[in-house]
Structure formats: structure tokens, C-alpha cells
């Protein structure tokens, strides 16, 4: 298909498609004349992946280029690509300055990793992001929120197990790697949105029950079954 | 304390503090002379909250100003503030154009809300964000990922219940509202980081087991107990 058709199918403007080609995110079309190129379903699929990572994943163009370069490097093992991609798409938060809260957060992360028996580096980008978030909680006066860390870790483990099972069902190296990247990035968005909906539901139940809204220590945080009675 | 001391304690540069005051994020100090103002612990705490929302929460300055205005509006009930704050800090993703994937995603979200019995509006910003993420998955050729939506919803509910219990334990209206804002925004970051760590752990177990890394359909997604044997 011509670039105009690719644009129409994906909703991505022609100049943007050309920009992605220049930046190495999208392979160039096959030249059919000196100034005309043909694109196929591989381009279309890749373009949709790029948009998902940029729009919902919030990645920068340069990060998407790096992730896709790792995906396309056929010489890498699946495990190696997943490691590289995971580091590239790890959340990165500002506010990572070294201070007492940051030191305390790093200790919490190391303890958590040991307690869960996780086979992960405690200085990986994901561990670093967790320490940054915990340090920010500490600085904001909510260091005790860390008490619920294991509830969060339980939920994260459950979701991660489902993710890995989904990825393992895909056919071939490229399918596995691509679905791991998509699932990792878009899964964050699903989880964040669902958590907000569950908050709204919990708050509504407390409110509907006439127990004074979430300020009541009895109306909130109870299991749904109780709240309904 | 003077502004220099406030800056030293929080690590926020003096010009940035002045900018926050101008933008209405931080109340002005109490004037002790025509060109000198005194700041106290309330300013310090608010400043740390602002930094957490900006740095880790990734909110824009204008959004932080709106959230804090709602928090500071004493005429609002807790339930009303929580609703306003939830809408303001809902994740917002690009790529929300109307198309067939978007329509299909909205149906999925409505069905999910009905299935879970959630008392939420299906056109709230959170429901909208969920539909955007699901539509992006569909466009990227991963519409079948929606099959794991209930696993995600289970995890989100569990975490949300813990969040609400944490919030309900705080003293007074301001404590409840402030902790809800902090917990909502920083909780997303905790959950995303923990999910990445759990992915790395799952991938490592599959790899260590010599089952060919995550490409193997038997080495991944198994319960940890099995994988260790």
C-alpha cells in the first residue's frame, strides 16, 4: 500500500510516519519508483505498536527507538531482549536525590526483595523507581504507607504471573518479545485505571451506606460484603 | 523560618518555591518586613506534597494547583473533594480517537463495571482512561489481552481496599483528603515498579530453570512453587 493508505488505516498523519522512518522506529517502505514507496502489514502493525507505546505508555520517541532496536536484534536471546526492554521501559521518576529518605527507601526495597525471595537486582531500574516512589512518600509524611507494601507486592505478583502466561502463549521469538513490551507498558495503564475505578466504587459504597463518607473509620476499607449489609 | 531554610530542608530551590507561591500551589509566607517572609511546617509539608505529585505523580503544575484548591476548599465534603481530586488526577492517555477499537473498548469497560458491580460512572475519567488503554491494546493486535482484565481488576480491588483503609485511619478531613491524593498518585508508581520487579523475578526463574527462558510455554506463568522444583 502507499503511505497515504497506511496513514488512513492507522490514523497516523503522513508527515508523522515519515518522521518515524527517519528516526529509525519504522522500517522504510520498499521503493517502487524514485519517489514512491510501498508499505505492507508489517509496517502497519509496527506503526500501531509505536503509537501504543507513545500514546498510552508515555515513552519518548528515543526510548521507543531503543526498545524496537532490541526487539529487532535477532542475535539476542529472548531473555536478553526482555531484560534490555524491561530496563528501557522501567518507569523513571524525578526526585531521586540522595537524602535520608532515599537511603531508608533503598533499605525497604532490599528487605522487600529478600522477603519475597525475588530473583532481581536491587539496583535495577525498577528497584530504583520503587525506591524513588517510597522516598517521595516518606518526604510527604506518608512513610507509614510502606506498611501496605506487601499487599501491593501480592497484587503485583498475581498480575505479573498472568502477564507472563499471556506472553508465553505467543508464537515465536518476535511474538513473545513484542507482546512482553506491549503488555508491560499497557498493563501499567490498565492497572492504574482499574485501581481508580475500584477507589471510586469503595468511596461510593461508604457514601451510599450513609456512614459519613470516607472520613468514617468504619465505613471505609471494609470488605464489600460487609458494606452492603 | 526564612525561605532559604525552607529550601535547604526540602531541597527545592528558592526561585522554584517563589514560582509555586505565584502559581497558587503554596500559600505565601507571613510578611515579617516589606521584603522578608516567614515560613513554617505547614509550608514545608505542602512543599513536599507538591514535589511528590510533580516528580513521581507526573502531574502538571496546573493540575497540582487544581487538586490543592479542592483540598483547601473547606466548604466541600470529604466525598466531594475525593471525587474532584480523583477526576483531576485520573491518568490521561493520548490516542483516544473514536474508531471501531474505541467503541469495542467502551463496551468492554461497561461490561466489566456491570460484572464487578462497581458503583462508578462508565464515562468517568478513569473509565475513559481504561477504554483508551484497551483500545490501544486492540489496535496493537493484542485485543485478547482483555481476557486477563478480571485478574487485573481483582488485584486493583485488593489494593484499593487497602488504600481506603489507610486513608480512613488518618485524622480529620484534611488528613483524609491529603492522604487520598498522595496514596492515589504514589500508589500507581509503587504498583508499576513492583509489577516490573515481579516480571523480572518470573523471567529469572524460568531462565534459571533452564527451560529456555520465557519463550518456553512450560517455564513461564507457572506458580513459583512448581518452578522451583
CSV table of C-alpha atoms in Angstrom, one decimal:
chain,number,residue,atom,x,y,z
A,1,UNK,CA,0.0,0.0,0.0
A,2,UNK,CA,1.1,3.6,-0.4
A,3,UNK,CA,1.9,5.8,2.6
A,4,UNK,CA,-1.5,7.6,2.3
A,5,UNK,CA,-3.3,4.3,2.7
A,6,UNK,CA,-1.1,3.4,5.7
A,7,UNK,CA,-1.9,6.8,7.2
A,8,UNK,CA,-5.7,6.3,6.6
A,9,UNK,CA,-5.7,2.8,8.1
A,10,UNK,CA,-3.8,3.8,11.3
A,11,UNK,CA,-4.9,7.4,11.8
A,12,UNK,CA,-1.2,8.5,11.9
A,13,UNK,CA,-0.6,11.5,9.7
A,14,UNK,CA,1.8,11.1,6.7
A,15,UNK,CA,4.5,13.5,8.0
A,16,UNK,CA,4.5,11.7,11.3
A,17,UNK,CA,5.0,8.3,9.5
A,18,UNK,CA,7.9,9.9,7.6
A,19,UNK,CA,9.4,11.2,10.9
A,20,UNK,CA,9.2,7.7,12.5
A,21,UNK,CA,11.1,6.3,9.4
A,22,UNK,CA,13.8,9.0,9.7
A,23,UNK,CA,14.1,8.3,13.5
A,24,UNK,CA,14.5,4.5,12.8
A,25,UNK,CA,11.3,3.5,14.6
A,26,UNK,CA,9.7,2.2,11.4
A,27,UNK,CA,11.5,0.4,8.5
A,28,UNK,CA,11.4,2.4,5.2
A,29,UNK,CA,8.9,1.2,2.6
A,30,UNK,CA,10.0,-0.7,-0.5
A,31,UNK,CA,10.8,1.8,-3.2
A,32,UNK,CA,8.6,1.2,-6.2
A,33,UNK,CA,9.8,4.3,-8.1
A,34,UNK,CA,12.3,7.0,-7.2
A,35,UNK,CA,9.8,8.9,-5.1
A,36,UNK,CA,7.2,6.3,-4.2
A,37,UNK,CA,7.4,3.5,-1.6
A,38,UNK,CA,5.2,0.6,-0.8
A,39,UNK,CA,4.2,-0.4,2.8
A,40,UNK,CA,2.7,-3.7,4.0
A,41,UNK,CA,1.0,-5.2,7.0
A,42,UNK,CA,4.4,-5.4,8.9
A,43,UNK,CA,4.6,-1.6,8.7
A,44,UNK,CA,1.0,-1.2,9.8
A,45,UNK,CA,1.5,-3.5,12.8
A,46,UNK,CA,4.7,-1.8,13.8
A,47,UNK,CA,3.1,1.6,13.5
A,48,UNK,CA,0.3,0.6,15.8
A,49,UNK,CA,2.8,-0.7,18.3
A,50,UNK,CA,4.7,2.6,18.1
A,51,UNK,CA,1.5,4.6,18.8
A,52,UNK,CA,0.6,2.4,21.7
A,53,UNK,CA,4.0,2.9,23.4
A,54,UNK,CA,4.0,6.7,22.7
A,55,UNK,CA,0.3,7.5,23.5
A,56,UNK,CA,-0.6,5.2,26.4
A,57,UNK,CA,2.8,4.1,27.5
A,58,UNK,CA,4.1,7.7,27.6
A,59,UNK,CA,7.5,6.6,26.3
A,60,UNK,CA,9.7,9.2,24.5
A,61,UNK,CA,10.5,8.6,20.8
A,62,UNK,CA,14.1,7.9,21.6
A,63,UNK,CA,13.1,5.2,24.1
A,64,UNK,CA,10.7,3.6,21.6
A,65,UNK,CA,13.6,3.5,19.1
A,66,UNK,CA,15.9,1.8,21.6
A,67,UNK,CA,13.2,-0.8,22.6
A,68,UNK,CA,12.4,-1.6,19.0
A,69,UNK,CA,16.1,-1.9,18.1
A,70,UNK,CA,16.4,-4.5,20.9
A,71,UNK,CA,13.3,-6.3,19.6
A,72,UNK,CA,14.6,-6.3,16.0
A,73,UNK,CA,18.1,-7.6,17.0
A,74,UNK,CA,17.7,-11.2,16.0
A,75,UNK,CA,21.1,-12.1,17.6
A,76,UNK,CA,19.7,-11.6,21.1
A,77,UNK,CA,18.1,-14.3,23.1
A,78,UNK,CA,14.5,-13.8,24.3
A,79,UNK,CA,15.8,-13.5,27.9
A,80,UNK,CA,18.3,-10.9,26.9
A,81,UNK,CA,15.8,-8.8,24.9
A,82,UNK,CA,13.3,-8.9,27.7
A,83,UNK,CA,16.0,-7.7,30.2
A,84,UNK,CA,17.0,-4.8,27.9
A,85,UNK,CA,13.4,-3.9,27.1
A,86,UNK,CA,12.4,-4.0,30.8
A,87,UNK,CA,15.2,-1.6,31.7
A,88,UNK,CA,14.3,0.7,28.9
A,89,UNK,CA,10.7,0.9,29.7
A,90,UNK,CA,11.1,1.0,33.5
A,91,UNK,CA,9.2,3.9,35.0
A,92,UNK,CA,11.6,6.8,35.7
A,93,UNK,CA,10.6,9.3,38.3
A,94,UNK,CA,12.2,12.6,39.1
A,95,UNK,CA,13.1,13.3,42.7
A,96,UNK,CA,15.7,10.6,43.1
A,97,UNK,CA,18.2,12.8,45.0
A,98,UNK,CA,20.3,11.2,47.7
A,99,UNK,CA,19.0,12.0,51.2
A,100,UNK,CA,18.0,10.2,54.4
A,101,UNK,CA,14.5,9.3,52.9
A,102,UNK,CA,16.2,7.9,49.9
A,103,UNK,CA,18.6,5.8,52.0
A,104,UNK,CA,15.7,4.5,54.1
A,105,UNK,CA,13.7,3.7,50.9
A,106,UNK,CA,16.6,1.7,49.5
A,107,UNK,CA,16.7,-0.4,52.7
A,108,UNK,CA,13.0,-1.1,52.4
A,109,UNK,CA,13.4,-2.2,48.8
A,110,UNK,CA,16.3,-4.5,49.7
A,111,UNK,CA,14.3,-6.0,52.6
A,112,UNK,CA,11.2,-6.5,50.4
A,113,UNK,CA,13.2,-8.2,47.7
A,114,UNK,CA,14.7,-10.6,50.3
A,115,UNK,CA,11.4,-11.2,52.0
A,116,UNK,CA,9.7,-12.1,48.7
A,117,UNK,CA,12.6,-14.2,47.5
A,118,UNK,CA,12.6,-12.3,44.2
A,119,UNK,CA,15.5,-13.1,41.9
A,120,UNK,CA,16.1,-9.4,40.9
A,121,UNK,CA,18.9,-6.9,41.2
A,122,UNK,CA,18.3,-4.4,44.0
A,123,UNK,CA,19.8,-1.7,41.8
A,124,UNK,CA,17.8,-2.4,38.6
A,125,UNK,CA,15.8,0.5,37.2
A,126,UNK,CA,12.6,-1.0,38.5
A,127,UNK,CA,14.1,-1.3,42.1
A,128,UNK,CA,15.3,2.3,41.7
A,129,UNK,CA,11.8,3.5,40.6
A,130,UNK,CA,10.3,1.8,43.7
A,131,UNK,CA,12.9,3.4,46.0
A,132,UNK,CA,12.1,6.8,44.4
A,133,UNK,CA,8.4,6.4,45.0
A,134,UNK,CA,8.9,5.2,48.6
A,135,UNK,CA,11.3,8.1,49.3
A,136,UNK,CA,8.7,10.6,47.9
A,137,UNK,CA,6.1,9.0,50.3
A,138,UNK,CA,8.5,9.4,53.2
A,139,UNK,CA,9.2,13.1,52.3
A,140,UNK,CA,5.5,13.8,52.0
A,141,UNK,CA,5.0,12.5,55.6
A,142,UNK,CA,3.5,9.2,54.5
A,143,UNK,CA,6.3,6.8,55.3
A,144,UNK,CA,3.8,4.6,57.1
A,145,UNK,CA,2.2,3.8,53.7
A,146,UNK,CA,5.1,1.4,53.3
A,147,UNK,CA,3.3,-0.9,55.7
A,148,UNK,CA,1.0,-1.9,52.9
A,149,UNK,CA,3.9,-2.7,50.6
A,150,UNK,CA,3.3,-6.4,50.8
A,151,UNK,CA,-0.4,-6.1,49.8
A,152,UNK,CA,0.8,-4.2,46.7
A,153,UNK,CA,3.5,-6.8,46.1
A,154,UNK,CA,1.0,-9.6,46.3
A,155,UNK,CA,-1.2,-7.9,43.7
A,156,UNK,CA,1.8,-7.2,41.5
A,157,UNK,CA,2.9,-10.8,41.6
A,158,UNK,CA,-0.5,-12.1,40.7
A,159,UNK,CA,-0.8,-9.7,37.8
A,160,UNK,CA,2.8,-10.4,36.6
A,161,UNK,CA,2.1,-14.2,36.6
A,162,UNK,CA,-0.9,-13.6,34.3
A,163,UNK,CA,1.3,-11.4,32.1
A,164,UNK,CA,4.0,-14.0,31.8
A,165,UNK,CA,1.5,-16.7,31.0
A,166,UNK,CA,0.0,-14.5,28.3
A,167,UNK,CA,3.4,-13.8,26.8
A,168,UNK,CA,4.4,-17.4,26.8
A,169,UNK,CA,1.4,-18.4,24.7
A,170,UNK,CA,2.5,-16.2,21.8
A,171,UNK,CA,4.2,-17.9,18.9
A,172,UNK,CA,7.9,-17.4,18.1
A,173,UNK,CA,10.6,-15.1,19.5
A,174,UNK,CA,9.2,-12.0,17.9
A,175,UNK,CA,5.7,-12.6,19.1
A,176,UNK,CA,6.9,-13.2,22.7
A,177,UNK,CA,9.2,-10.2,22.8
A,178,UNK,CA,6.6,-7.8,21.2
A,179,UNK,CA,3.8,-8.9,23.5
A,180,UNK,CA,6.0,-8.6,26.5
A,181,UNK,CA,6.8,-5.0,25.6
A,182,UNK,CA,3.1,-4.2,24.8
A,183,UNK,CA,1.8,-6.0,27.9
A,184,UNK,CA,4.3,-4.4,30.2
A,185,UNK,CA,3.6,-0.8,29.1
A,186,UNK,CA,-0.1,-1.0,28.6
A,187,UNK,CA,-0.6,-3.2,31.6
A,188,UNK,CA,0.5,-0.3,33.8
A,189,UNK,CA,-2.2,1.8,32.3
A,190,UNK,CA,-4.9,-0.9,32.8
A,191,UNK,CA,-3.9,-1.4,36.4
A,192,UNK,CA,-3.8,2.4,37.2
A,193,UNK,CA,-7.2,2.9,35.6
A,194,UNK,CA,-8.8,-0.1,37.3
A,195,UNK,CA,-7.4,1.0,40.7
A,196,UNK,CA,-9.0,4.4,40.3
A,197,UNK,CA,-12.4,2.7,39.4
A,198,UNK,CA,-12.1,0.5,42.5
A,199,UNK,CA,-11.4,3.6,44.6
A,200,UNK,CA,-14.4,5.3,43.3
A,201,UNK,CA,-16.5,2.2,43.9
A,202,UNK,CA,-15.2,1.8,47.5
A,203,UNK,CA,-15.8,5.5,48.2
A,204,UNK,CA,-19.4,5.2,46.7
A,205,UNK,CA,-20.2,2.2,48.9
A,206,UNK,CA,-19.1,4.0,52.0
A,207,UNK,CA,-21.1,7.1,51.0
A,208,UNK,CA,-24.2,5.2,50.0
A,209,UNK,CA,-24.2,3.5,53.3
A,210,UNK,CA,-24.6,6.8,55.0
A,211,UNK,CA,-21.6,6.3,57.2
A,212,UNK,CA,-20.3,9.7,56.6
A,213,UNK,CA,-18.2,9.1,53.6
A,214,UNK,CA,-14.6,8.0,53.7
A,215,UNK,CA,-13.9,10.1,56.7
A,216,UNK,CA,-15.6,7.4,58.8
A,217,UNK,CA,-13.2,4.8,60.1
A,218,UNK,CA,-15.9,2.2,59.9
A,219,UNK,CA,-17.4,2.9,56.5
A,220,UNK,CA,-14.3,2.5,54.5
A,221,UNK,CA,-11.9,-0.3,53.9
A,222,UNK,CA,-14.4,-2.9,54.9
A,223,UNK,CA,-14.9,-5.9,52.7
A,224,UNK,CA,-17.7,-5.2,50.2
A,225,UNK,CA,-19.9,-8.0,51.6
A,226,UNK,CA,-20.0,-6.2,55.0
A,227,UNK,CA,-20.5,-2.8,53.5
A,228,UNK,CA,-23.6,-4.0,51.6
A,229,UNK,CA,-25.3,-5.4,54.6
B,1,UNK,CA,11.9,30.0,59.1
B,2,UNK,CA,13.1,32.1,56.1
B,3,UNK,CA,12.8,30.9,52.5
B,4,UNK,CA,16.4,29.9,52.4
B,5,UNK,CA,15.9,27.5,55.3
B,6,UNK,CA,12.7,26.1,53.7
B,7,UNK,CA,14.7,25.5,50.5
B,8,UNK,CA,17.6,23.8,52.5
B,9,UNK,CA,15.2,21.5,54.3
B,10,UNK,CA,13.2,20.4,51.3
B,11,UNK,CA,15.9,20.5,48.6
B,12,UNK,CA,13.6,22.8,46.5
B,13,UNK,CA,15.5,25.9,45.0
B,14,UNK,CA,14.4,29.3,46.3
B,15,UNK,CA,13.2,30.5,42.8
B,16,UNK,CA,11.1,27.3,42.4
B,17,UNK,CA,9.5,28.0,45.8
B,18,UNK,CA,8.6,31.5,44.7
B,19,UNK,CA,7.2,30.2,41.5
B,20,UNK,CA,4.9,27.8,43.4
B,21,UNK,CA,3.7,30.7,45.5
B,22,UNK,CA,3.0,32.8,42.4
B,23,UNK,CA,1.1,29.9,40.8
B,24,UNK,CA,-1.0,29.4,44.0
B,25,UNK,CA,0.3,26.0,44.9
B,26,UNK,CA,1.9,27.2,48.1
B,27,UNK,CA,0.5,29.8,50.4
B,28,UNK,CA,2.7,32.9,50.7
B,29,UNK,CA,4.8,33.3,53.9
B,30,UNK,CA,3.8,35.6,56.7
B,31,UNK,CA,5.5,39.0,56.0
B,32,UNK,CA,7.9,40.0,58.7
B,33,UNK,CA,9.2,43.0,56.9
B,34,UNK,CA,8.4,44.5,53.5
B,35,UNK,CA,10.8,42.1,51.7
B,36,UNK,CA,11.0,39.2,54.1
B,37,UNK,CA,8.6,36.4,54.8
B,38,UNK,CA,8.4,33.7,57.4
B,39,UNK,CA,7.5,30.1,56.6
B,40,UNK,CA,6.5,27.2,58.9
B,41,UNK,CA,6.0,23.5,59.0
B,42,UNK,CA,2.7,23.8,57.1
B,43,UNK,CA,4.6,25.3,54.2
B,44,UNK,CA,7.3,22.6,54.4
B,45,UNK,CA,4.7,19.8,54.4
B,46,UNK,CA,2.8,21.3,51.5
B,47,UNK,CA,6.0,21.8,49.5
B,48,UNK,CA,6.9,18.1,50.0
B,49,UNK,CA,3.4,17.1,48.8
B,50,UNK,CA,3.8,19.3,45.7
B,51,UNK,CA,7.1,17.7,44.9
B,52,UNK,CA,5.7,14.2,45.3
B,53,UNK,CA,2.8,15.0,42.9
B,54,UNK,CA,5.1,16.6,40.3
B,55,UNK,CA,8.1,14.3,40.5
B,56,UNK,CA,6.6,10.8,41.0
B,57,UNK,CA,3.0,11.5,40.1
B,58,UNK,CA,4.0,13.2,36.9
B,59,UNK,CA,1.2,15.8,37.3
B,60,UNK,CA,1.4,19.2,35.6
B,61,UNK,CA,1.8,22.3,37.8
B,62,UNK,CA,-1.8,23.4,36.7
B,63,UNK,CA,-3.3,20.1,37.8
B,64,UNK,CA,-1.5,20.2,41.1
B,65,UNK,CA,-2.9,23.7,41.6
B,66,UNK,CA,-6.4,22.5,40.9
B,67,UNK,CA,-6.1,19.5,43.2
B,68,UNK,CA,-4.7,21.6,46.1
B,69,UNK,CA,-7.5,24.2,45.6
B,70,UNK,CA,-10.1,21.4,46.0
B,71,UNK,CA,-8.2,20.1,49.1
B,72,UNK,CA,-8.1,23.6,50.6
B,73,UNK,CA,-11.8,24.3,49.9
B,74,UNK,CA,-13.1,23.7,53.5
B,75,UNK,CA,-16.7,24.1,52.2
B,76,UNK,CA,-16.5,20.8,50.3
B,77,UNK,CA,-17.4,17.5,51.9
B,78,UNK,CA,-14.7,14.8,52.0
B,79,UNK,CA,-16.7,12.7,49.5
B,80,UNK,CA,-16.9,15.7,47.1
B,81,UNK,CA,-13.2,16.6,47.4
B,82,UNK,CA,-12.3,12.9,46.7
B,83,UNK,CA,-14.4,12.9,43.6
B,84,UNK,CA,-12.9,16.1,42.3
B,85,UNK,CA,-9.4,15.1,43.1
B,86,UNK,CA,-9.9,11.6,41.6
B,87,UNK,CA,-11.1,13.2,38.3
B,88,UNK,CA,-8.2,15.7,38.3
B,89,UNK,CA,-5.5,13.0,38.9
B,90,UNK,CA,-7.0,10.4,36.7
B,91,UNK,CA,-4.5,9.1,34.2
B,92,UNK,CA,-4.9,10.8,30.8
B,93,UNK,CA,-3.7,9.0,27.7
B,94,UNK,CA,-3.4,10.2,24.2
B,95,UNK,CA,-4.8,8.1,21.4
B,96,UNK,CA,-8.5,8.4,22.5
B,97,UNK,CA,-9.8,8.9,18.9
B,98,UNK,CA,-13.2,7.5,18.1
B,99,UNK,CA,-12.8,4.3,16.0
B,100,UNK,CA,-14.1,0.7,16.0
B,101,UNK,CA,-11.4,-0.3,18.6
B,102,UNK,CA,-12.5,2.6,20.8
B,103,UNK,CA,-16.2,1.6,20.6
B,104,UNK,CA,-15.3,-2.1,21.3
B,105,UNK,CA,-13.2,-0.9,24.3
B,106,UNK,CA,-16.1,1.2,25.7
B,107,UNK,CA,-18.3,-1.9,25.6
B,108,UNK,CA,-15.7,-4.0,27.5
B,109,UNK,CA,-15.4,-1.3,30.2
B,110,UNK,CA,-19.2,-1.1,30.6
B,111,UNK,CA,-19.4,-4.9,30.8
B,112,UNK,CA,-16.6,-5.0,33.3
B,113,UNK,CA,-18.2,-2.4,35.5
B,114,UNK,CA,-21.6,-4.3,35.4
B,115,UNK,CA,-19.9,-7.7,36.1
B,116,UNK,CA,-17.9,-6.3,39.1
B,117,UNK,CA,-21.0,-4.5,40.4
B,118,UNK,CA,-18.9,-1.3,40.7
B,119,UNK,CA,-20.8,1.8,41.7
B,120,UNK,CA,-19.0,4.1,39.1
B,121,UNK,CA,-19.9,6.1,36.1
B,122,UNK,CA,-18.9,4.5,32.9
B,123,UNK,CA,-17.9,7.9,31.4
B,124,UNK,CA,-15.7,9.0,34.3
B,125,UNK,CA,-12.1,9.9,33.5
B,126,UNK,CA,-10.9,6.6,35.0
B,127,UNK,CA,-13.3,4.6,32.8
B,128,UNK,CA,-12.2,6.7,29.9
B,129,UNK,CA,-8.5,6.0,30.6
B,130,UNK,CA,-9.3,2.3,30.8
B,131,UNK,CA,-11.1,2.4,27.5
B,132,UNK,CA,-8.2,4.2,25.9
B,133,UNK,CA,-5.7,1.6,27.1
B,134,UNK,CA,-7.9,-1.2,25.9
B,135,UNK,CA,-8.3,0.4,22.5
B,136,UNK,CA,-4.6,0.8,22.2
B,137,UNK,CA,-4.1,-2.9,23.0
B,138,UNK,CA,-6.7,-3.7,20.3
B,139,UNK,CA,-5.1,-1.5,17.7
B,140,UNK,CA,-1.7,-3.1,18.5
B,141,UNK,CA,-3.1,-6.5,17.8
B,142,UNK,CA,-3.4,-7.5,21.5
B,143,UNK,CA,-7.2,-7.4,21.9
B,144,UNK,CA,-7.0,-10.8,23.5
B,145,UNK,CA,-5.1,-9.3,26.4
B,146,UNK,CA,-8.5,-8.1,27.6
B,147,UNK,CA,-9.1,-11.7,28.6
B,148,UNK,CA,-7.0,-11.1,31.7
B,149,UNK,CA,-8.9,-8.0,32.6
B,150,UNK,CA,-10.6,-9.6,35.6
B,151,UNK,CA,-7.3,-10.8,37.0
B,152,UNK,CA,-6.2,-7.1,36.8
B,153,UNK,CA,-9.5,-6.0,38.4
B,154,UNK,CA,-9.1,-8.4,41.3
B,155,UNK,CA,-5.6,-7.1,42.0
B,156,UNK,CA,-6.8,-3.5,41.7
B,157,UNK,CA,-9.7,-4.1,44.1
B,158,UNK,CA,-7.5,-5.7,46.7
B,159,UNK,CA,-5.0,-2.8,46.5
B,160,UNK,CA,-7.8,-0.2,46.5
B,161,UNK,CA,-9.4,-1.7,49.7
B,162,UNK,CA,-6.0,-1.4,51.4
B,163,UNK,CA,-5.7,2.2,50.2
B,164,UNK,CA,-9.1,3.2,51.5
B,165,UNK,CA,-8.4,1.6,54.9
B,166,UNK,CA,-5.1,3.6,55.1
B,167,UNK,CA,-6.9,6.8,54.2
B,168,UNK,CA,-9.7,6.2,56.8
B,169,UNK,CA,-7.2,5.9,59.6
B,170,UNK,CA,-5.9,9.4,59.1
B,171,UNK,CA,-7.2,12.1,61.5
B,172,UNK,CA,-9.6,14.8,60.3
B,173,UNK,CA,-10.9,15.9,56.9
B,174,UNK,CA,-7.6,17.4,55.8
B,175,UNK,CA,-5.6,14.3,56.7
B,176,UNK,CA,-8.0,12.1,54.9
B,177,UNK,CA,-8.1,14.1,51.7
B,178,UNK,CA,-4.4,14.8,51.6
B,179,UNK,CA,-3.5,11.1,52.1
B,180,UNK,CA,-6.0,10.1,49.5
B,181,UNK,CA,-4.3,12.3,47.0
B,182,UNK,CA,-0.8,11.2,47.9
B,183,UNK,CA,-1.8,7.5,48.1
B,184,UNK,CA,-3.6,7.5,44.8
B,185,UNK,CA,-0.8,9.2,42.9
B,186,UNK,CA,2.2,7.5,44.5
B,187,UNK,CA,0.4,4.1,44.7
B,188,UNK,CA,0.3,4.0,40.9
B,189,UNK,CA,4.1,4.3,41.0
B,190,UNK,CA,4.5,1.6,43.7
B,191,UNK,CA,2.3,-0.8,41.8
B,192,UNK,CA,4.1,-0.2,38.4
B,193,UNK,CA,7.5,-0.7,39.9
B,194,UNK,CA,6.5,-3.8,41.9
B,195,UNK,CA,4.9,-5.3,38.8
B,196,UNK,CA,8.2,-4.8,36.9
B,197,UNK,CA,10.2,-6.5,39.7
B,198,UNK,CA,7.7,-9.4,39.7
B,199,UNK,CA,8.2,-9.7,35.9
B,200,UNK,CA,12.0,-9.8,36.3
B,201,UNK,CA,11.6,-12.4,39.0
B,202,UNK,CA,9.3,-14.6,36.9
B,203,UNK,CA,11.6,-14.3,33.9
B,204,UNK,CA,14.6,-15.2,36.0
B,205,UNK,CA,13.0,-18.3,37.5
B,206,UNK,CA,12.1,-19.6,34.0
B,207,UNK,CA,15.7,-18.9,32.9
B,208,UNK,CA,17.4,-20.4,35.9
B,209,UNK,CA,15.4,-23.5,35.4
B,210,UNK,CA,17.0,-23.9,32.0
B,211,UNK,CA,13.6,-24.3,30.3
B,212,UNK,CA,14.7,-21.9,27.5
B,213,UNK,CA,13.7,-18.6,29.0
B,214,UNK,CA,10.3,-17.1,28.7
B,215,UNK,CA,9.9,-18.4,25.2
B,216,UNK,CA,9.1,-21.8,26.7
B,217,UNK,CA,5.4,-22.4,27.2
B,218,UNK,CA,6.1,-24.5,30.2
B,219,UNK,CA,8.7,-22.4,32.0
B,220,UNK,CA,6.7,-19.3,32.4
B,221,UNK,CA,3.5,-18.5,34.2
B,222,UNK,CA,3.8,-21.5,36.5
B,223,UNK,CA,3.3,-20.9,40.2
B,224,UNK,CA,6.7,-20.3,41.8
B,225,UNK,CA,6.5,-23.4,43.9
B,226,UNK,CA,6.4,-25.5,40.8
B,227,UNK,CA,9.1,-23.5,39.1
B,228,UNK,CA,11.5,-24.1,42.0
B,229,UNK,CA,11.1,-27.9,42.0
